[in-house]
PDB file of C-alpha atoms in Angstrom:
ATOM      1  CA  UNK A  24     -20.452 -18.482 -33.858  1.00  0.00           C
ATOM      2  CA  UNK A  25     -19.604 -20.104 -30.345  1.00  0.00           C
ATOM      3  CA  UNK A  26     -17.144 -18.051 -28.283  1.00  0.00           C
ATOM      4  CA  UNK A  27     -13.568 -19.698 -28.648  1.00  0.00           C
ATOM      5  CA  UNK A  28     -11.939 -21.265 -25.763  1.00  0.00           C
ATOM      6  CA  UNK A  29      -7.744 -21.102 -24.487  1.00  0.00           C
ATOM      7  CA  UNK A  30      -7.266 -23.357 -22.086  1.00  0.00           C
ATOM      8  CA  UNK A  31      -4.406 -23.333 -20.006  1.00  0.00           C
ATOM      9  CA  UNK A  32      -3.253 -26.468 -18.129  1.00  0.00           C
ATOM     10  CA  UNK A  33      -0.358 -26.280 -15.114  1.00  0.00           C
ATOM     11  CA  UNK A  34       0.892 -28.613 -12.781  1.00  0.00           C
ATOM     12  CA  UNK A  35       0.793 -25.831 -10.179  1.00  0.00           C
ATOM     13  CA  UNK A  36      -2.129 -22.882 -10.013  1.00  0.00           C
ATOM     14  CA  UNK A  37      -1.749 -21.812 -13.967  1.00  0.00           C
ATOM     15  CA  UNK A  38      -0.770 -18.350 -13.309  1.00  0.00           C
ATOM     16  CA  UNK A  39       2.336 -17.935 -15.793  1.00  0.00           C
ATOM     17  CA  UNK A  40      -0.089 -19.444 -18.460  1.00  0.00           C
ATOM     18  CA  UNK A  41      -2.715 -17.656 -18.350  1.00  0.00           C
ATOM     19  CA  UNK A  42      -0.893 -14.382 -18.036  1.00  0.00           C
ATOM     20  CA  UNK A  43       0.768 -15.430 -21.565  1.00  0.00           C
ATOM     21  CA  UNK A  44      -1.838 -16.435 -22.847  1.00  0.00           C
ATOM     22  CA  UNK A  45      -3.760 -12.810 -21.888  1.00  0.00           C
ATOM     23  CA  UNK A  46      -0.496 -11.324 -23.689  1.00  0.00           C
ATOM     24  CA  UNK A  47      -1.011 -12.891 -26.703  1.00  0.00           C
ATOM     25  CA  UNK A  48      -4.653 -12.547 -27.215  1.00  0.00           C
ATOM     26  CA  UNK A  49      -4.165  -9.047 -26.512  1.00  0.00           C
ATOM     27  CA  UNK A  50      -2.715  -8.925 -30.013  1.00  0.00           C
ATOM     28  CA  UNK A  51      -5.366  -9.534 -31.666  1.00  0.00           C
ATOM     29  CA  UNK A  52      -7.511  -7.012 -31.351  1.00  0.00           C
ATOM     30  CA  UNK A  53     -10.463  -8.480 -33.251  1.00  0.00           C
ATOM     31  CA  UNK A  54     -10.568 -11.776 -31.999  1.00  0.00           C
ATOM     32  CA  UNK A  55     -12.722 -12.580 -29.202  1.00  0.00           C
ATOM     33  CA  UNK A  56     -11.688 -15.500 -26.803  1.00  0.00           C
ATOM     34  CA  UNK A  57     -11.977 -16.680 -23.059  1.00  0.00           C
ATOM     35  CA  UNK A  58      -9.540 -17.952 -21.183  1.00  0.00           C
ATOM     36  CA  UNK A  59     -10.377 -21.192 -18.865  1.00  0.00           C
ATOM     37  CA  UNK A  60      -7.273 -22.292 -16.322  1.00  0.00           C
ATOM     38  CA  UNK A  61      -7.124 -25.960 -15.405  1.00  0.00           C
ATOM     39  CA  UNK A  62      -4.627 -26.019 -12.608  1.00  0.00           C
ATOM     40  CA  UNK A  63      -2.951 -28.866 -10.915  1.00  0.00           C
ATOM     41  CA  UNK A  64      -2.929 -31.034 -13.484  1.00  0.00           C
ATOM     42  CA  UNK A  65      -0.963 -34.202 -12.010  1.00  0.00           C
ATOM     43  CA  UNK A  66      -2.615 -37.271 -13.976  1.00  0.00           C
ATOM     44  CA  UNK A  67      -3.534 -38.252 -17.476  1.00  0.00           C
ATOM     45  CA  UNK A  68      -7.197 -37.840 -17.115  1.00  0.00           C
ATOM     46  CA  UNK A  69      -7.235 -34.554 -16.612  1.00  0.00           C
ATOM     47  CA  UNK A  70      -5.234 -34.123 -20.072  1.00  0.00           C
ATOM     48  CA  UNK A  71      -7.676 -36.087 -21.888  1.00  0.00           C
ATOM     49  CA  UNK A  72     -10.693 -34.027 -20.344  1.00  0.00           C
ATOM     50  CA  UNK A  73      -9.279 -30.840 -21.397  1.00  0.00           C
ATOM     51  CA  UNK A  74      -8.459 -32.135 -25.311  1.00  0.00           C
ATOM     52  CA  UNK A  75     -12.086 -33.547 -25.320  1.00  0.00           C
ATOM     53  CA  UNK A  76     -12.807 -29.634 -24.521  1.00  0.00           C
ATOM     54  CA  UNK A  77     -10.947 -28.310 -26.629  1.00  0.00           C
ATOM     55  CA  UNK A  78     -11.842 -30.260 -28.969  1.00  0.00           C
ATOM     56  CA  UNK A  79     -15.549 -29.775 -28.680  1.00  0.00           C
ATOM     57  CA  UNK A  80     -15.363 -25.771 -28.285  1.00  0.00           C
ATOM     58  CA  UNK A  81     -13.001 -25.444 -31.353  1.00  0.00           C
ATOM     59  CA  UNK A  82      -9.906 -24.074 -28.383  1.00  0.00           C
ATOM     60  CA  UNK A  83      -6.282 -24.505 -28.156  1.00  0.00           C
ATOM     61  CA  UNK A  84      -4.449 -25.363 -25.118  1.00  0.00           C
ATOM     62  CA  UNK A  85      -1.317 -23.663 -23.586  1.00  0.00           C
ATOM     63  CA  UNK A  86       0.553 -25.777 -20.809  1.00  0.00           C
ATOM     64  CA  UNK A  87       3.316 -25.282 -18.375  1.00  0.00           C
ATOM     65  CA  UNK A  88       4.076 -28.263 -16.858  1.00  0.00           C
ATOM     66  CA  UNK A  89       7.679 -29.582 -15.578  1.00  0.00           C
ATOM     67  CA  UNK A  90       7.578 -33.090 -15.766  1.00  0.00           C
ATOM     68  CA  UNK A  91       9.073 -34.727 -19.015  1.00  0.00           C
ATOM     69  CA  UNK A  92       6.389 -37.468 -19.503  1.00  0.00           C
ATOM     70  CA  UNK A  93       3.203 -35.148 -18.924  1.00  0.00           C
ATOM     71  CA  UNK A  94       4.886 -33.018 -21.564  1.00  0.00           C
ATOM     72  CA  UNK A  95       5.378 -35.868 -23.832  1.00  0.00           C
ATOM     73  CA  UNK A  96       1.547 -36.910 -23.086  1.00  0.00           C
ATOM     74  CA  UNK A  97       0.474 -33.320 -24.241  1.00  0.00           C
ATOM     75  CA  UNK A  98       2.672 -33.830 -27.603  1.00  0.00           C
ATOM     76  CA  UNK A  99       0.413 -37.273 -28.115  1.00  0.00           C
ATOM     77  CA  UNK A 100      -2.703 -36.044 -27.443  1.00  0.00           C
ATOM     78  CA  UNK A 101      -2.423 -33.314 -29.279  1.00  0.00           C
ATOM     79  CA  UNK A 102      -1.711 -35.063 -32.568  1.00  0.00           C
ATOM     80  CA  UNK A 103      -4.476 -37.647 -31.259  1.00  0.00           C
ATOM     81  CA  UNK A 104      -7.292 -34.896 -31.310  1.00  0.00           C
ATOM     82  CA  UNK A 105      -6.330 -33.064 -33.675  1.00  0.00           C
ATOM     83  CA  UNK A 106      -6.079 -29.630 -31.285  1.00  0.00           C
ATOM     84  CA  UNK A 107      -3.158 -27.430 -31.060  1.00  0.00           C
ATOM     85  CA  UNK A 108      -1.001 -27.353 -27.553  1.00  0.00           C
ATOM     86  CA  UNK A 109       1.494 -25.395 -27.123  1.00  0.00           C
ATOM     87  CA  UNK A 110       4.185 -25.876 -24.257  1.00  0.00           C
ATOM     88  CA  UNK A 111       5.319 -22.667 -23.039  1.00  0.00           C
ATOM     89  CA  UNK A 112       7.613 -24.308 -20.193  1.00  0.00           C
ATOM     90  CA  UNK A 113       9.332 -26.769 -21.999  1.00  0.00           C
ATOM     91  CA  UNK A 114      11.670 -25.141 -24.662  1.00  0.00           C
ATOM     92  CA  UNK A 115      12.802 -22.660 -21.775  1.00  0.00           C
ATOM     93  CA  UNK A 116      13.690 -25.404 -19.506  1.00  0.00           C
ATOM     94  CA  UNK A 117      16.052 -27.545 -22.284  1.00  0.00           C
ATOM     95  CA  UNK A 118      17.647 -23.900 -23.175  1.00  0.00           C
ATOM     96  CA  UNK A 119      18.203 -22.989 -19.512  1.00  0.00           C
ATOM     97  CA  UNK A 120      19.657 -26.907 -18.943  1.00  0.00           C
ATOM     98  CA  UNK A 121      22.289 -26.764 -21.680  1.00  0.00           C
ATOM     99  CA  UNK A 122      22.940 -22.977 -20.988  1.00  0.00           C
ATOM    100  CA  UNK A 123      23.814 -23.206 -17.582  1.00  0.00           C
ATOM    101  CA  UNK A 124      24.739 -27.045 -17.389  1.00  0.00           C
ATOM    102  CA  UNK A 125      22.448 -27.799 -14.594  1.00  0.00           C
ATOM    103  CA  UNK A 126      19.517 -30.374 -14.605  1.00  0.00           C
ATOM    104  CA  UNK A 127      16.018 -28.543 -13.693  1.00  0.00           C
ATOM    105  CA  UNK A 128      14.711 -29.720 -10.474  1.00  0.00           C
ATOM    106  CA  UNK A 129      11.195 -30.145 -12.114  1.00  0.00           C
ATOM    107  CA  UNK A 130       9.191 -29.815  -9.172  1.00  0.00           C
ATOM    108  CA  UNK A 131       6.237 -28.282  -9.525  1.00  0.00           C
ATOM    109  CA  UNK A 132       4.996 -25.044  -7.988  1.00  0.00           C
ATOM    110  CA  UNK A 133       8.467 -23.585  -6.877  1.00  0.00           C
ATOM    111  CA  UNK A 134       7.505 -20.396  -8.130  1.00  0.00           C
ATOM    112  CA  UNK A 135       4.572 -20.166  -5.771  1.00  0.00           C
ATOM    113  CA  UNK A 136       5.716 -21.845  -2.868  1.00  0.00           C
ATOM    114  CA  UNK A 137       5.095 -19.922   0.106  1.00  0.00           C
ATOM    115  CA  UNK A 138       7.766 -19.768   3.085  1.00  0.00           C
ATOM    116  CA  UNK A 139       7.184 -18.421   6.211  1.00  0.00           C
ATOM    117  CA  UNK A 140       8.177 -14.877   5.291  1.00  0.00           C
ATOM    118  CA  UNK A 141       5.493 -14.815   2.911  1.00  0.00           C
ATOM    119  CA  UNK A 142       3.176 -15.879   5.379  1.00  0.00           C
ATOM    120  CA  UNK A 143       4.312 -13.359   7.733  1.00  0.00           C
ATOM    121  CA  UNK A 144       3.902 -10.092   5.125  1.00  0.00           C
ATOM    122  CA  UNK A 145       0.502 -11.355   4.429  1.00  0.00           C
ATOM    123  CA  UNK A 146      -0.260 -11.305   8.065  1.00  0.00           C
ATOM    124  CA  UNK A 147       1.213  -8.516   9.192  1.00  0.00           C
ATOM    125  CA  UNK A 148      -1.012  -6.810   6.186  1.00  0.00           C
ATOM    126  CA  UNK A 149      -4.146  -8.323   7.306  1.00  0.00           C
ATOM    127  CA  UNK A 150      -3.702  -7.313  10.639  1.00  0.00           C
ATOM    128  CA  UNK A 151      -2.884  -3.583   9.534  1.00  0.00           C
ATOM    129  CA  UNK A 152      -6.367  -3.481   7.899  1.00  0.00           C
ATOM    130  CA  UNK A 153      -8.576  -4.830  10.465  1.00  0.00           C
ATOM    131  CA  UNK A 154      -6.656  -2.922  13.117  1.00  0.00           C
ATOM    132  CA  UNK A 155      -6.822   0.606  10.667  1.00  0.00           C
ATOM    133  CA  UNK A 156      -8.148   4.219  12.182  1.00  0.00           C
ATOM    134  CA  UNK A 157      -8.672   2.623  15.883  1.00  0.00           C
ATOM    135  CA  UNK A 158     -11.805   0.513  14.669  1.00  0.00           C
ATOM    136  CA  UNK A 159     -10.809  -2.005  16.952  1.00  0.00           C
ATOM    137  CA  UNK A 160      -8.912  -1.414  19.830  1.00  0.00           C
ATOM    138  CA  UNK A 161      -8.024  -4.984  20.734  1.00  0.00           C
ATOM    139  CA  UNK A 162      -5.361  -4.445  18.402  1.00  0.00           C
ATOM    140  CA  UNK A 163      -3.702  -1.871  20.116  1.00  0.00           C
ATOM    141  CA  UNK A 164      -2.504  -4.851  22.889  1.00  0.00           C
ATOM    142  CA  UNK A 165      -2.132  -6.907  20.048  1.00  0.00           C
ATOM    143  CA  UNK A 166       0.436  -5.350  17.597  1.00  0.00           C
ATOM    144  CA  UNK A 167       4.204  -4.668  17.626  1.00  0.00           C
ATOM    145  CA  UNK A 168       3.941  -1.175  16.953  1.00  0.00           C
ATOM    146  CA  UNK A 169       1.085   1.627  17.509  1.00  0.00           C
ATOM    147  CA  UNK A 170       0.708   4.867  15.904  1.00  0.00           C
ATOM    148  CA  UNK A 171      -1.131   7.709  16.651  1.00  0.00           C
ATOM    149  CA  UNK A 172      -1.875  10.999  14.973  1.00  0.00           C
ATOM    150  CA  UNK A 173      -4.562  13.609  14.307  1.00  0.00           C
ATOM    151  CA  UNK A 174      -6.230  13.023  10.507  1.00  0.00           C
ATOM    152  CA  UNK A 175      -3.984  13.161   7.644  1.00  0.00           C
ATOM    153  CA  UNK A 176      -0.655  12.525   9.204  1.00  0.00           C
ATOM    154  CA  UNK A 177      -0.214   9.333   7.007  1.00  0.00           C
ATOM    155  CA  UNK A 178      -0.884   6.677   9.855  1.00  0.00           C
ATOM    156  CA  UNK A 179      -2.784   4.051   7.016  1.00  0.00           C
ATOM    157  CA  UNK A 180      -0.089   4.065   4.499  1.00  0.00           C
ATOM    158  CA  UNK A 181       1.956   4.111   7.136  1.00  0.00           C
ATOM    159  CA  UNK A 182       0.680   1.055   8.217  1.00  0.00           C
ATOM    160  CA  UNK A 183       0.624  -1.156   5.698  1.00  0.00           C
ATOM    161  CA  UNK A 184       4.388   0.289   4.214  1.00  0.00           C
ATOM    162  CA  UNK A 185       5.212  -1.109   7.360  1.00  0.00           C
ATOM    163  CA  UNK A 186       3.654  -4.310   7.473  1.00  0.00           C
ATOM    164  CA  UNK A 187       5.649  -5.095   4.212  1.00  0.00           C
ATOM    165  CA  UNK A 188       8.333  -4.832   6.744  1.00  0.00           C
ATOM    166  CA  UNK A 189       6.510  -7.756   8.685  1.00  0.00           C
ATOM    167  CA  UNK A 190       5.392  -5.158  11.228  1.00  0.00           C
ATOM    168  CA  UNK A 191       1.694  -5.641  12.566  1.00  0.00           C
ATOM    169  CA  UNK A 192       1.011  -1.940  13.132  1.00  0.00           C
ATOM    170  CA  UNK A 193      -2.398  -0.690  14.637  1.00  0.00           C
ATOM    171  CA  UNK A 194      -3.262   3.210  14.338  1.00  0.00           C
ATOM    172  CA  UNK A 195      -5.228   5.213  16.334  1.00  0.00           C
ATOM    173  CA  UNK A 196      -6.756   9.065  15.275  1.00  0.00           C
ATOM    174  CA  UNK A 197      -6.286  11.786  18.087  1.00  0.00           C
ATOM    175  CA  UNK A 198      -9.427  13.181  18.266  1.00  0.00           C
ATOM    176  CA  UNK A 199     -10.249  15.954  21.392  1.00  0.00           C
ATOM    177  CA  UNK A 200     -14.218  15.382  21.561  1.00  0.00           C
ATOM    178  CA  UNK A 201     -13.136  10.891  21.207  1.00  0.00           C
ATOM    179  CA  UNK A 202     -11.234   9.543  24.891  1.00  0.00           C
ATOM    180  CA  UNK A 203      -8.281   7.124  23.435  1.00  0.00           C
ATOM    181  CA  UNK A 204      -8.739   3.942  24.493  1.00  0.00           C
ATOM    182  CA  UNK A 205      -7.626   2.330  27.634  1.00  0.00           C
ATOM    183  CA  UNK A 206      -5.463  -0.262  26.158  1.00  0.00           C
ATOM    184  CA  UNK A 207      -3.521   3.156  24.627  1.00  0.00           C
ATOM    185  CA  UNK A 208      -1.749   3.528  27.884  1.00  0.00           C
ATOM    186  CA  UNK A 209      -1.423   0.139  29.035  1.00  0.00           C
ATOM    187  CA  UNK A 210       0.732  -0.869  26.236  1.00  0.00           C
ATOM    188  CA  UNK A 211       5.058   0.237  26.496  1.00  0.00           C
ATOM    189  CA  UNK A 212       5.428   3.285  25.363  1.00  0.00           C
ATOM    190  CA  UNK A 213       8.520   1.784  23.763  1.00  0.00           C
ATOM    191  CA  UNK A 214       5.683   0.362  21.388  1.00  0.00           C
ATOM    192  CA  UNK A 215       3.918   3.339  20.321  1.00  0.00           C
ATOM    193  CA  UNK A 216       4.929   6.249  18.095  1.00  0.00           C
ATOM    194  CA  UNK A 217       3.393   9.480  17.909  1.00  0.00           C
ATOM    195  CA  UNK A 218       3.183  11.040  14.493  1.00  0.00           C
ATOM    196  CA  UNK A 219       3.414  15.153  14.552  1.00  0.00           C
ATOM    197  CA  UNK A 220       2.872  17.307  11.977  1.00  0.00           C
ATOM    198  CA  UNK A 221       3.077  21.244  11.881  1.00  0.00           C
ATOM    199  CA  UNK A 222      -0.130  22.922  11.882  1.00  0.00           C
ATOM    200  CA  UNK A 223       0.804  25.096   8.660  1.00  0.00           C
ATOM    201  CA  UNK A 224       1.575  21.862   6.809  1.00  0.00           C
ATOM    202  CA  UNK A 225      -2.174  20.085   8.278  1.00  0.00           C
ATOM    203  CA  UNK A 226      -3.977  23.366   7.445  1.00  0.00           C
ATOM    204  CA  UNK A 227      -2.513  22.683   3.303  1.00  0.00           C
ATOM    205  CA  UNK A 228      -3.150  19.148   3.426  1.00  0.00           C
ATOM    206  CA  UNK A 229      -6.710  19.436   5.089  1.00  0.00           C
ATOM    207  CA  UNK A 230      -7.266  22.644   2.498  1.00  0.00           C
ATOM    208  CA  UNK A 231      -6.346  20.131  -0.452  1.00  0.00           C
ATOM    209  CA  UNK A 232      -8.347  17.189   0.654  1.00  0.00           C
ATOM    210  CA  UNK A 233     -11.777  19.125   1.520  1.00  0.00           C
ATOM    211  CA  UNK A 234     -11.039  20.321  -2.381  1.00  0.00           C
ATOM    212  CA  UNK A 235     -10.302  17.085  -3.855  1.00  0.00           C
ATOM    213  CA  UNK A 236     -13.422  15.835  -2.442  1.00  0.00           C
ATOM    214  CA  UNK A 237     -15.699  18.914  -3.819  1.00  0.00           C
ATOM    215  CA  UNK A 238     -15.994  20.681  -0.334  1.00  0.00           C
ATOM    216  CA  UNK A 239     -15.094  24.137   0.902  1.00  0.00           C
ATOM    217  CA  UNK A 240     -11.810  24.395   1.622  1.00  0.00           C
ATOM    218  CA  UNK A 241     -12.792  26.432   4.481  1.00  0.00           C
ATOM    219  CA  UNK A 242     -14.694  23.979   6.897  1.00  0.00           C
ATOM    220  CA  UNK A 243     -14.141  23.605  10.288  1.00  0.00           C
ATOM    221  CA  UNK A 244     -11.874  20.620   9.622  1.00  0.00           C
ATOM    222  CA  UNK A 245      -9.128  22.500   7.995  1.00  0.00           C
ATOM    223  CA  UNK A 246      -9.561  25.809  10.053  1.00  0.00           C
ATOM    224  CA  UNK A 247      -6.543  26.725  12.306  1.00  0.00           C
ATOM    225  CA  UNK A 248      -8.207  26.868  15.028  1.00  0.00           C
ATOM    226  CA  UNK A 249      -9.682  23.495  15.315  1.00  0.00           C
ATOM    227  CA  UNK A 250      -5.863  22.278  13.945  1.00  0.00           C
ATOM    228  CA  UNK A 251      -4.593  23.923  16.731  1.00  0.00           C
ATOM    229  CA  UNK A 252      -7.213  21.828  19.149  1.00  0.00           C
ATOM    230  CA  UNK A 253      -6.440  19.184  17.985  1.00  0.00           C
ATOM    231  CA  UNK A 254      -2.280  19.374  17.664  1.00  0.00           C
ATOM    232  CA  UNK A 255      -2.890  20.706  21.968  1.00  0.00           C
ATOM    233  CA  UNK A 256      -4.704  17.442  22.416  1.00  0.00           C
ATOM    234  CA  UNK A 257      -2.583  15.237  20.566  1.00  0.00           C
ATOM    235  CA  UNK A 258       0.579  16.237  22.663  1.00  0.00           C
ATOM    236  CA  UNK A 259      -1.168  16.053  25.913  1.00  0.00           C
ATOM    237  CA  UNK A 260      -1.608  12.450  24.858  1.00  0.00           C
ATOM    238  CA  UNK A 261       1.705  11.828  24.179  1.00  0.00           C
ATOM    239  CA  UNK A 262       3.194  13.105  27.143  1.00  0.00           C
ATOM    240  CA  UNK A 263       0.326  10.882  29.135  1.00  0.00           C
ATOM    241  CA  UNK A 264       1.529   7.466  27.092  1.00  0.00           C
ATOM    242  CA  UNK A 265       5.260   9.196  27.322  1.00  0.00           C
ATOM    243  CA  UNK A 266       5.828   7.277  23.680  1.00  0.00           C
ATOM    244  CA  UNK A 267       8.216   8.768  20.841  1.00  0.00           C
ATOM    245  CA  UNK A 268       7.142  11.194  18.317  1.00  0.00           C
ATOM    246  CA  UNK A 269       8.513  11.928  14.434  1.00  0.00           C
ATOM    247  CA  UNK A 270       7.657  14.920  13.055  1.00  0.00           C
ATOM    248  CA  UNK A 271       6.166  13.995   9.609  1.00  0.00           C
ATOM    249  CA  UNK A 272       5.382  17.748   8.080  1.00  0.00           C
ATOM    250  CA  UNK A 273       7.841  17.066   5.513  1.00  0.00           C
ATOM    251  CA  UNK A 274       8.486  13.768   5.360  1.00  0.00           C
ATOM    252  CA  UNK A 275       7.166  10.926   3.182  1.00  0.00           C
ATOM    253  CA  UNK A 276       5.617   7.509   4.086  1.00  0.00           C
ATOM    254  CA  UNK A 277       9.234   5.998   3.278  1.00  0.00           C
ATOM    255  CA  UNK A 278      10.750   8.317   5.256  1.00  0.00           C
ATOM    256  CA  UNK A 279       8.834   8.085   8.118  1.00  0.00           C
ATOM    257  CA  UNK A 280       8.770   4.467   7.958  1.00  0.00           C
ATOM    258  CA  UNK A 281      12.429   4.280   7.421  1.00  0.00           C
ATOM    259  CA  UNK A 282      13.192   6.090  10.672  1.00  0.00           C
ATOM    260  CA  UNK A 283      10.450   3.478  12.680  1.00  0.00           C
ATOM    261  CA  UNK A 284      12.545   0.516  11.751  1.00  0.00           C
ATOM    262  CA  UNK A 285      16.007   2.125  12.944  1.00  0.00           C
ATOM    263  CA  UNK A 286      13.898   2.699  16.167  1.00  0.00           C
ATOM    264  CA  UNK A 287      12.958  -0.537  16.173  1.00  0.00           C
ATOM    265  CA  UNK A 288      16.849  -1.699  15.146  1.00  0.00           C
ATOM    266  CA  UNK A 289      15.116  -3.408  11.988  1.00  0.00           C
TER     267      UNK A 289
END
């Protein structure tokens, strides 16, 4: 027997659709069906095309679509072919109208339309990747914040917690036997944080990592005299860029984070 077909028409990408239609499927445990979206459906054509499918591959159709008359439309041509199409906008809307006494504005899309502090988040996020662990330092000039830190002193998740904030952070590792780049000390110091961390607390988290990750616990990495190296190095750094530091031994990403933005009066 032919694989069954849901198809799921919207005015807009299709998204709500096919995420109910994955609910309900997921019901039935035995039944075996794909799901094919058909977005942006703004013309009668389209309709037809997807009943002739439906029709063809023994499917049903789910639609969320605003406009009265395309809803209408879906009513006709479902009786027409003979294929069930169910509107999983439509009820809501007239219950939502006479509820709150308020015509819909039955645009489509609304739910997905981006403004520009979408655009910004998604930016700022990008930029946190591509700019992540130093492994480009034309970011450093670039962003509105910089942190720096040995390993494991949270500077990636602090980086992109932050760029939910709209902030495009780059991070750079402290590393004695690696000279920071240039642009390190040519940006304000006003724009760079240092992140310290007790080396009792590094020495645990080091220990726990090397384990989690099947190694001895007692490499050099996590030894306390190489965390001591590299804590030395790390503050002669800071006093060179003369930037802020926040001691992060016991603090978590939110935390941390939330003391950056009342630095940065955010």
């Amino acid at each position: 027997m032919a694989e069954k077909t849901f198809y799921v028409l919207s005015d807009s990408v299709g998204e709500t659709a096919e995420l109910l239609a994955k609910a309900a499927l997921s019901q039935f445990l035995n039944v075996d069906m794909k799901i094919q979206r058909i977005p942006y459906v703004d013309d009668e054509a389209t309709m037809v095309d997807a009943f002739h499918l439906a029709k063809e591959n023994d499917g049903i159709i789910a639609y969320t679509l605003v406009k009265p008359d395309f809803r209408v439309k879906m009513l006709e041509l479902s009786q027409q072919f003979n294929v069930v199409a169910i509107d999983v906008l439509g009820p809501l809307l007239k219950q939502l109208e006479s509820h709150l006494n308020e015509p819909p504005t039955l645009q489509p899309g609304l739910v997905h339309k981006l403004d520009e502090d979408y655009y910004k988040r998604v930016e700022a996020i990008e930029f946190a990747v591509k700019y992540d662990d130093g492994r480009d330092a034309k970011g450093i000039l670039k962003a509105d914040l910089v942190l720096i830190g040995v390993s494991r002193t949270s500077k990636t998740p602090l980086s992109q917690f932050l760029a939910h904030k709209r902030l495009k952070v780059a991070n750079v590792p402290i590393v004695p036997e690696v000279e920071p780049p240039e642009e390190l000390f040519q940006v304000s110091p006003e724009k760079c944080i240092g992140l310290k961390i007790s080396s009792e607390k590094l020495n645990h988290i080091r220990t726990e990592r090397l384990k989690a990750l099947g190694l001895d616990g007692t490499a050099n990495y996590a030894k306390e005299e190489r965390i001591l190296q590299e804590i030395d190095y790390f503050n002669k750094v800071v006093d060179q860029i003369g930037c802020d530091t926040i001691d992060v031994s016991n603090k978590a990403v939110e935390e941390t984070a939330n003391v950056i933005l009342r630095k940065l009066k955010m």
